[in-house]
Coordinates of C-alpha atoms (C1' of nucleotides) in Angstrom, one line a residue:
Chain P
M1 CA 50.2 85.8 146.0
D2 CA 49.4 86.9 149.5
T3 CA 46.8 85.2 151.7
A4 CA 44.0 87.5 151.0
Q5 CA 44.4 87.1 147.3
A6 CA 44.8 83.4 147.7
S7 CA 41.6 82.9 149.6
E8 CA 39.8 85.1 147.1
A9 CA 41.1 83.0 144.3
N10 CA 39.9 79.9 146.1
M11 CA 36.3 81.0 145.7
T12 CA 36.4 80.5 142.0
S13 CA 39.7 79.1 141.0
L14 CA 39.5 76.3 138.4
F15 CA 42.2 75.0 136.2
G16 CA 42.4 72.7 133.3
L17 CA 45.5 70.7 132.4
V18 CA 45.7 69.5 128.9
D19 CA 48.5 67.0 128.2
C20 CA 49.2 65.5 124.7
N21 CA 49.2 61.8 124.9
N22 CA 52.6 60.3 124.0
F23 CA 53.3 63.6 122.2
Y24 CA 56.3 62.9 120.0
A25 CA 55.0 59.5 119.0
S26 CA 51.6 61.0 118.2
C27 CA 53.2 63.7 116.0
E28 CA 54.8 61.0 114.0
R29 CA 51.5 59.2 113.6
V30 CA 49.6 62.3 112.4
F31 CA 51.5 62.3 109.1
N32 CA 51.9 58.5 108.8
P33 CA 48.6 56.9 109.7
A34 CA 50.0 53.5 108.9
L35 CA 51.6 53.7 112.4
N36 CA 48.2 53.7 114.1
G37 CA 47.9 50.7 116.3
K38 CA 51.6 50.0 116.0
A39 CA 54.3 50.4 118.6
V40 CA 56.1 53.7 118.0
V41 CA 59.1 55.1 119.8
V42 CA 60.9 58.4 119.4
L43 CA 64.7 58.6 120.2
S44 CA 66.7 61.3 121.9
N45 CA 69.6 63.0 120.1
N46 CA 72.1 60.6 118.5
D47 CA 69.4 58.0 118.6
G48 CA 70.6 57.3 122.1
C49 CA 67.6 56.4 124.1
V50 CA 63.8 56.3 124.0
I51 CA 62.1 59.5 125.0
A52 CA 58.5 58.9 123.8
R53 CA 56.5 55.7 123.4
S54 CA 53.1 54.9 122.0
N55 CA 50.8 52.8 124.2
E56 CA 51.7 49.8 122.2
A57 CA 55.4 50.4 122.8
K58 CA 54.7 50.8 126.5
A59 CA 52.8 47.5 126.5
L60 CA 55.8 45.8 125.1
G61 CA 57.7 46.8 128.2
I62 CA 59.9 49.4 126.6
Q63 CA 60.9 51.9 129.3
M64 CA 61.3 55.6 129.2
G65 CA 65.0 56.4 128.8
E66 CA 65.8 52.9 127.7
P67 CA 69.0 52.8 125.5
F68 CA 68.1 52.2 121.9
F69 CA 70.5 49.4 121.3
K70 CA 68.6 47.3 123.8
I71 CA 65.5 47.4 121.7
R72 CA 67.1 47.2 118.3
N73 CA 66.0 43.6 117.9
L74 CA 62.4 44.6 118.2
V75 CA 62.8 47.4 115.7
E76 CA 64.5 45.1 113.2
H77 CA 61.7 42.6 113.5
N78 CA 59.3 45.4 112.8
Y79 CA 57.6 45.1 116.1
V80 CA 58.5 48.6 116.9
H81 CA 58.8 51.7 114.6
A82 CA 61.6 54.0 115.8
F83 CA 62.1 57.6 114.8
S84 CA 64.9 60.1 115.5
S85 CA 63.6 63.1 117.2
N86 CA 62.3 65.8 114.9
Y87 CA 62.0 68.9 117.0
V88 CA 60.9 71.2 114.2
L89 CA 57.9 69.0 113.6
Y90 CA 57.1 68.7 117.3
G91 CA 57.4 72.4 117.9
D92 CA 55.1 73.2 115.0
M93 CA 52.5 70.7 116.1
S94 CA 52.7 72.0 119.7
D95 CA 52.0 75.5 118.4
R96 CA 48.9 74.2 116.6
V97 CA 47.6 72.5 119.7
M98 CA 48.2 75.6 121.8
Q99 CA 46.4 77.8 119.2
T100 CA 43.5 75.5 119.3
L101 CA 43.3 75.5 123.1
S102 CA 43.3 79.3 123.2
Q103 CA 40.0 79.2 121.4
F104 CA 38.4 77.9 124.6
T105 CA 39.8 80.4 127.1
P106 CA 41.9 83.5 126.7
H107 CA 44.0 82.6 129.7
V108 CA 46.4 79.8 128.9
E109 CA 49.8 78.9 130.2
V110 CA 52.0 76.9 127.8
Y111 CA 53.7 74.8 130.5
S112 CA 55.8 72.6 128.2
I113 CA 55.9 71.5 124.6
D114 CA 53.1 69.1 125.3
E115 CA 51.2 70.5 128.3
C116 CA 49.0 73.5 128.8
F117 CA 47.2 74.9 131.8
L118 CA 43.9 76.6 131.1
D119 CA 42.2 79.1 133.5
L120 CA 38.6 77.9 133.6
G121 CA 37.6 80.1 136.6
D122 CA 34.8 81.7 134.5
F123 CA 33.3 78.4 133.6
Y124 CA 32.2 77.1 137.0
D125 CA 28.5 77.5 136.1
I126 CA 28.5 75.7 132.9
D127 CA 28.5 71.9 132.2
L128 CA 32.3 71.4 132.8
F129 CA 32.3 67.9 131.6
S130 CA 30.8 68.7 128.2
Y131 CA 33.1 71.7 127.9
A132 CA 36.2 69.6 128.7
W133 CA 35.1 66.9 126.3
N134 CA 34.6 69.4 123.6
I135 CA 38.1 70.7 124.1
K136 CA 39.6 67.2 123.8
K137 CA 37.5 66.5 120.7
T138 CA 38.3 69.8 119.0
V139 CA 42.1 69.4 119.5
G140 CA 41.8 65.9 118.1
Q141 CA 39.9 67.1 115.0
W142 CA 42.0 70.2 114.3
T143 CA 45.5 68.8 114.9
G144 CA 45.2 65.0 115.0
I145 CA 46.9 64.9 118.4
P146 CA 45.1 63.0 121.2
V147 CA 45.0 64.8 124.5
S148 CA 43.9 64.1 128.1
L149 CA 42.3 66.8 130.2
G150 CA 42.0 67.1 133.9
V151 CA 40.0 69.9 135.6
A152 CA 40.2 70.8 139.3
P153 CA 40.4 73.8 141.6
T154 CA 44.2 73.9 141.8
K155 CA 47.0 73.2 139.4
A156 CA 48.3 70.3 141.5
L157 CA 44.8 68.7 141.6
A158 CA 44.4 69.3 137.8
K159 CA 47.6 67.3 137.4
V160 CA 46.1 64.5 139.5
A161 CA 42.9 64.6 137.5
N162 CA 44.9 64.6 134.2
K163 CA 46.8 61.5 135.2
L164 CA 43.7 59.6 136.2
A165 CA 41.9 60.8 133.1
K166 CA 44.7 59.2 131.1
K167 CA 44.8 56.0 133.1
S168 CA 41.2 55.2 133.7
K169 CA 39.2 53.5 131.0
K170 CA 36.0 55.0 132.3
A171 CA 37.3 58.5 132.2
N172 CA 38.5 58.0 128.7
G173 CA 40.7 61.1 128.7
V174 CA 38.6 63.6 130.6
L175 CA 38.2 64.0 134.3
V176 CA 36.6 66.8 136.2
L177 CA 37.3 67.0 139.9
T178 CA 35.2 69.6 141.7
E179 CA 33.3 67.6 144.3
P180 CA 35.2 67.1 147.6
Y181 CA 34.3 63.4 147.6
H182 CA 35.6 62.9 144.1
I183 CA 38.8 64.7 145.0
Q184 CA 39.3 62.5 148.0
K185 CA 38.8 59.4 145.9
A186 CA 41.3 60.7 143.3
L187 CA 43.9 61.4 145.9
E188 CA 43.5 58.0 147.3
A189 CA 44.0 56.4 143.9
T190 CA 47.2 58.5 143.3
K191 CA 50.5 57.0 144.3
I192 CA 52.7 59.4 146.1
E193 CA 55.5 59.1 143.5
D194 CA 53.0 60.1 140.8
V195 CA 52.3 63.4 142.5
W196 CA 53.6 66.5 140.7
G197 CA 56.5 67.9 142.7
V198 CA 57.4 64.5 144.4
G199 CA 60.5 63.1 142.7
S200 CA 62.2 59.9 143.5
Q201 CA 64.1 61.3 146.6
Y202 CA 61.0 62.6 148.3
A203 CA 58.9 59.5 147.3
T204 CA 61.4 57.2 149.0
F205 CA 61.5 59.5 152.0
L206 CA 57.7 59.8 152.3
K207 CA 57.1 56.1 152.0
K208 CA 59.5 55.5 154.8
H209 CA 57.2 57.7 156.9
N210 CA 54.2 55.7 155.8
I211 CA 52.9 58.1 153.2
H212 CA 52.0 56.1 150.2
T213 CA 49.3 58.0 148.4
A214 CA 48.4 61.6 147.6
L215 CA 45.7 61.3 150.2
D216 CA 48.2 60.3 153.0
F217 CA 50.3 63.3 152.1
S218 CA 47.3 65.7 152.1
I219 CA 46.6 65.0 155.7
A220 CA 50.2 65.3 156.9
S221 CA 51.1 68.1 159.3
E222 CA 52.1 71.4 157.6
N223 CA 55.1 71.9 160.0
W224 CA 56.4 68.4 159.3
V225 CA 56.2 69.0 155.6
R226 CA 57.9 72.4 155.9
K227 CA 60.7 70.9 157.9
H228 CA 61.4 68.1 155.4
M229 CA 60.3 69.5 152.1
T230 CA 60.7 73.2 152.4
V231 CA 58.1 75.7 151.4
V232 CA 57.8 74.0 148.1
G233 CA 56.3 71.0 149.9
V234 CA 53.9 73.2 151.9
R235 CA 52.6 74.8 148.7
L236 CA 52.0 71.3 147.2
L237 CA 50.2 70.3 150.5
K238 CA 47.8 73.2 150.3
E239 CA 47.2 72.7 146.6
L240 CA 46.2 69.1 147.2
R241 CA 43.9 70.3 149.9
G242 CA 42.2 72.5 147.4
E243 CA 43.9 75.8 148.3
S244 CA 45.2 77.4 145.2
C245 CA 48.8 78.6 145.6
L246 CA 50.1 78.4 142.1
E247 CA 48.8 81.0 139.7
L248 CA 48.5 80.7 135.9
E249 CA 51.6 82.1 134.4
E250 CA 50.5 83.4 131.0
I251 CA 53.6 85.3 130.2
T252 CA 56.8 83.3 129.9
P253 CA 59.5 85.2 131.9
P254 CA 62.9 85.5 130.2
K255 CA 65.2 82.6 130.9
K256 CA 67.9 83.2 133.5
G257 CA 70.3 80.7 132.1
I258 CA 70.5 79.2 128.6
C259 CA 72.3 76.0 127.8
T260 CA 73.1 74.3 124.6
S261 CA 74.9 71.0 124.8
R262 CA 75.0 67.8 122.9
S263 CA 76.7 64.4 122.8
F264 CA 78.7 64.1 119.7
G265 CA 77.8 61.5 117.0
T266 CA 81.3 60.1 117.4
K267 CA 84.1 60.4 120.0
L268 CA 86.3 63.4 119.2
T269 CA 89.9 63.9 120.1
K270 CA 91.1 66.8 117.9
L271 CA 90.8 70.3 119.3
D272 CA 89.5 71.6 116.0
D273 CA 86.5 69.2 116.0
V274 CA 85.5 70.0 119.5
L275 CA 85.9 73.7 118.7
E276 CA 83.5 73.5 115.8
A277 CA 80.9 71.8 117.8
T278 CA 81.3 74.1 120.7
A279 CA 81.2 77.2 118.4
S280 CA 77.9 75.9 117.0
Y281 CA 76.5 75.6 120.5
A282 CA 77.6 79.1 121.3
A283 CA 75.8 80.3 118.2
R284 CA 72.6 78.5 119.3
C285 CA 72.9 80.2 122.7
A286 CA 73.3 83.5 121.0
K287 CA 70.2 82.9 118.9
K288 CA 68.1 81.9 121.9
L289 CA 69.3 85.1 123.7
R290 CA 68.2 87.2 120.7
S291 CA 64.9 85.6 120.5
Q292 CA 64.1 86.6 124.1
K293 CA 65.7 90.0 123.5
S294 CA 68.5 89.4 126.1
C295 CA 72.2 89.5 126.4
A296 CA 74.5 87.5 128.7
R297 CA 77.5 88.5 130.6
L298 CA 78.9 85.1 131.6
I299 CA 79.7 82.2 129.4
T300 CA 80.6 78.7 130.6
V301 CA 82.0 76.0 128.4
F302 CA 82.3 72.4 129.6
V303 CA 83.7 69.2 128.0
Q304 CA 83.4 65.6 129.1
T305 CA 84.5 62.2 128.0
N306 CA 82.1 59.3 127.8
R307 CA 81.2 58.3 131.3
Y308 CA 79.9 55.0 130.2
S309 CA 83.2 53.8 128.6
E310 CA 85.0 52.2 131.5
N311 CA 88.2 51.7 129.4
D312 CA 88.6 55.3 128.4
R313 CA 90.4 57.8 130.7
Q314 CA 87.8 60.2 132.1
Y315 CA 87.9 63.9 132.1
Y316 CA 85.4 66.7 132.9
N317 CA 86.2 70.4 133.1
S318 CA 84.5 73.7 132.7
K319 CA 85.6 77.3 132.3
T320 CA 83.6 80.4 132.9
I321 CA 84.5 83.7 131.3
C322 CA 83.0 87.1 132.3
M323 CA 82.7 89.1 129.1
P324 CA 83.5 92.8 129.2
V325 CA 80.0 93.7 127.9
A326 CA 76.9 91.6 127.9
T327 CA 76.2 90.3 124.4
N328 CA 74.0 88.2 122.2
S329 CA 76.2 88.2 119.1
D330 CA 77.2 84.9 117.5
I331 CA 80.6 86.3 116.8
E332 CA 81.4 87.4 120.3
L333 CA 80.0 84.3 122.0
I334 CA 81.9 82.1 119.6
H335 CA 85.1 84.1 120.4
Y336 CA 84.8 83.6 124.1
A337 CA 83.6 80.0 123.9
T338 CA 86.7 79.3 121.9
L339 CA 88.9 80.9 124.5
A340 CA 87.2 79.0 127.3
L341 CA 87.5 75.7 125.5
K342 CA 91.2 76.2 124.7
A343 CA 91.7 76.7 128.4
I344 CA 90.3 73.4 129.4
Y345 CA 91.0 71.2 126.4
K346 CA 93.5 68.5 126.9
P347 CA 94.8 66.3 124.1
N348 CA 94.6 62.5 124.0
Y349 CA 91.1 62.2 125.5
F350 CA 88.0 60.9 123.7
Y351 CA 85.5 63.7 124.1
K352 CA 81.8 62.7 124.0
K353 CA 80.1 65.9 124.8
S354 CA 80.5 69.6 125.2
G355 CA 78.2 72.5 126.1
V356 CA 77.8 76.2 126.4
I357 CA 75.9 77.9 129.2
V358 CA 75.2 81.6 129.3
T359 CA 74.1 83.3 132.5
E360 CA 73.8 86.8 134.0
I361 CA 71.2 87.5 131.5
I362 CA 69.8 91.0 131.1
P363 CA 67.4 92.7 128.7
E364 CA 69.2 93.8 125.6
N365 CA 68.3 97.4 126.1
H366 CA 69.9 97.4 129.6
I367 CA 73.4 96.8 128.6
Q368 CA 76.2 98.7 130.4
Y369 CA 78.7 99.8 127.8
D370 CA 82.4 99.8 128.5
L371 CA 84.4 102.9 127.7
L372 CA 87.2 100.8 126.3
D373 CA 84.9 98.6 124.3
T374 CA 86.4 98.0 120.8
V375 CA 83.5 95.9 119.4
D376 CA 81.3 97.6 116.8
R377 CA 78.0 96.5 118.5
D378 CA 75.7 98.2 116.0
K379 CA 77.4 96.4 113.2
H380 CA 77.1 93.0 115.0
S381 CA 73.5 93.7 115.8
R382 CA 72.6 94.5 112.1
L383 CA 74.5 91.4 111.0
M384 CA 72.7 89.1 113.4
K385 CA 69.4 90.5 112.2
V386 CA 70.2 89.6 108.7
M387 CA 71.4 86.1 109.7
D388 CA 68.3 85.5 111.8
G389 CA 66.1 86.5 108.9
L390 CA 67.9 84.1 106.6
T391 CA 67.7 81.3 109.2
D392 CA 64.0 81.8 109.8
R393 CA 63.4 81.6 106.1
F394 CA 65.7 78.9 105.0
G395 CA 66.3 76.8 108.1
R396 CA 69.2 76.4 110.5
S397 CA 72.8 75.9 109.3
K398 CA 72.3 77.7 106.1
V399 CA 74.2 80.7 107.2
M400 CA 76.8 80.7 109.9
V401 CA 80.1 81.9 111.3
A402 CA 83.0 80.1 109.7
A403 CA 84.2 78.7 113.1
Q404 CA 81.2 76.5 113.2
G405 CA 82.8 74.5 110.4
V406 CA 81.5 72.8 107.4
N407 CA 82.9 69.3 107.9
K408 CA 80.8 68.5 110.9
D409 CA 82.4 65.2 111.9
W410 CA 80.8 65.8 115.3
I411 CA 77.3 66.1 113.9
L412 CA 74.4 64.2 115.6
R413 CA 73.5 60.8 114.5
S414 CA 69.9 60.8 113.4
D415 CA 69.2 57.8 111.2
Y416 CA 65.5 57.5 111.5
K417 CA 64.2 61.0 111.0
S418 CA 60.8 61.7 109.5
P419 CA 60.4 64.6 107.0
C420 CA 59.5 68.0 108.3
Y421 CA 56.0 67.7 107.1
T422 CA 54.7 71.0 108.4
T423 CA 57.5 73.4 107.6
R424 CA 59.0 73.9 104.2
I425 CA 62.7 74.2 104.1
A426 CA 63.9 76.0 101.0
E427 CA 67.2 74.9 99.6
L428 CA 70.0 77.4 99.8
P429 CA 73.7 76.9 99.4
V430 CA 75.8 76.9 102.6
V431 CA 77.4 80.3 103.1
S432 CA 80.3 79.8 105.4
N433 CA 82.6 82.7 105.0
L434 CA 80.2 85.5 105.7
I435 CA 82.4 87.1 108.3
Chain T
dT1 C1' 79.6 50.0 118.9
dC2 C1' 75.2 52.3 121.0
dT3 C1' 73.1 55.4 127.4
dG4 C1' 69.2 63.1 126.0
dG5 C1' 68.8 67.9 126.8
dG6 C1' 67.2 72.1 129.0
dG7 C1' 65.3 74.3 132.7
dT8 C1' 63.5 76.1 137.8
dC9 C1' 63.4 77.0 142.8
dC10 C1' 65.1 76.7 147.6
dT11 C1' 68.4 76.4 151.4
dA12 C1' 72.5 76.4 154.1
dG13 C1' 76.6 78.3 155.0
dG14 C1' 80.4 81.4 154.4
dA15 C1' 82.0 86.1 153.4
dC16 C1' 81.5 90.6 154.4
dC17 C1' 79.8 94.9 156.3
dC18 C1' 78.4 98.0 159.9
Chain U
dT1 C1' 90.9 90.7 178.7
dC2 C1' 86.5 90.8 177.0
dT3 C1' 85.2 88.3 171.7
dG4 C1' 78.0 91.0 169.3
dG5 C1' 74.6 90.6 166.2
dG6 C1' 71.9 91.7 162.3
dG7 C1' 71.7 92.2 157.4
dT8 C1' 72.9 91.0 152.6
dC9 C1' 75.0 88.8 149.0
dC10 C1' 76.9 84.8 146.8
dT11 C1' 77.6 80.0 145.8
dA12 C1' 77.2 75.2 145.8
dG13 C1' 74.3 71.6 146.2
dG14 C1' 70.0 69.3 146.2
dA15 C1' 65.5 68.8 145.0
dC16 C1' 62.2 69.0 141.2
dC17 C1' 60.0 69.6 136.2
dC18 C1' 59.3 68.3 131.0

DNA sequence: TCTGGGGTCCTAGGACCC
DNA sequence: TCTGGGGTCCTAGGACCC
């Protein structure tokens, strides 16, 4: 946005930020009301660490990212209810929340699975507080998910408002910041490390320079900020001063890199096992590419051992292959992922994780074909369509390329998973030798 | 025993070209 | 012997987000 546009936007810009409270934990509660008032945590893949906590779990002192084994005692004594992550459920609940929000303004930006920016620029003249409160109430009634809502003239200020809305008992989940005096008070009450865009590195640096709150930062010199925090810092500075620099991004641009990686449920040493896992990740990348109608030219595979086991020999390596023609076919990506993995695999290591990254992504209708190409791309594309159709209907892992394996020794551990309450998964026998 | 996964943007510096 | 300078592209690394 240029300066003229920006200053024009400033006349009326107004953003809402809706954030689902403790989202994954709240999703688990919607379908299991007995959990209300109880400490609930949701675990990362492999039930490794805590990635979501209800307020009661926070009150027990459980930290974000805490390894699960450290709180196993609490779980066993029933003080805490733990769930493996159930992304199908959370994705579906997220869709419902976003659908509900779009009833209130046509211009929404789905910022993450549990956050959404709203353009409220047309609503300056109405009673913003009632409107905001109505949004919160409606989402609660229609989806069962509690949300907090901050409203302010810029995205960064809406973030500030949202955080305070959640924290303050008085605000009770809704805070509208339009008056300069209120904005100033809010900035004063916001610690610098809680500002959107200030991570741990910058927070430490800024505190060293006596900047402890968002207000301190907002009165720093622009040149000083540019010098130490690049143009990104300057944008933040302006946003906190009320000058809108970040627009609402309603259309999600296609991703420039797509990565699928997982830690294995157990340590793997055999090439075949690592191959099966890696092939599955390649297929996931292919599916993600197809869903955004893209193809990729580069594929990178990496493997690593468990960096926490001090007694094991450590190994990390990666290999990138430039494919002759950009593709989004399971079969081709698995083929090249296999080649890449074989190039870096070394026997006698305990592998804990592998991953597939695809880059140099282009729209699928912009592919440059190779004269010497021997792949029947039409056939692949038709096959992938059929497979996607089956996957969408019957769920993942029902149809796959044989290289992905059926033994799945590497599969994720997920001992505490709730049912997929909202999406029916029909039963269908595994078809493994389709190709 | 057990420690997540998937993204974005910006900058500095080197290579290369004319 | 003298040893320019501007532009572009690429990459690695560092910061951030959820």
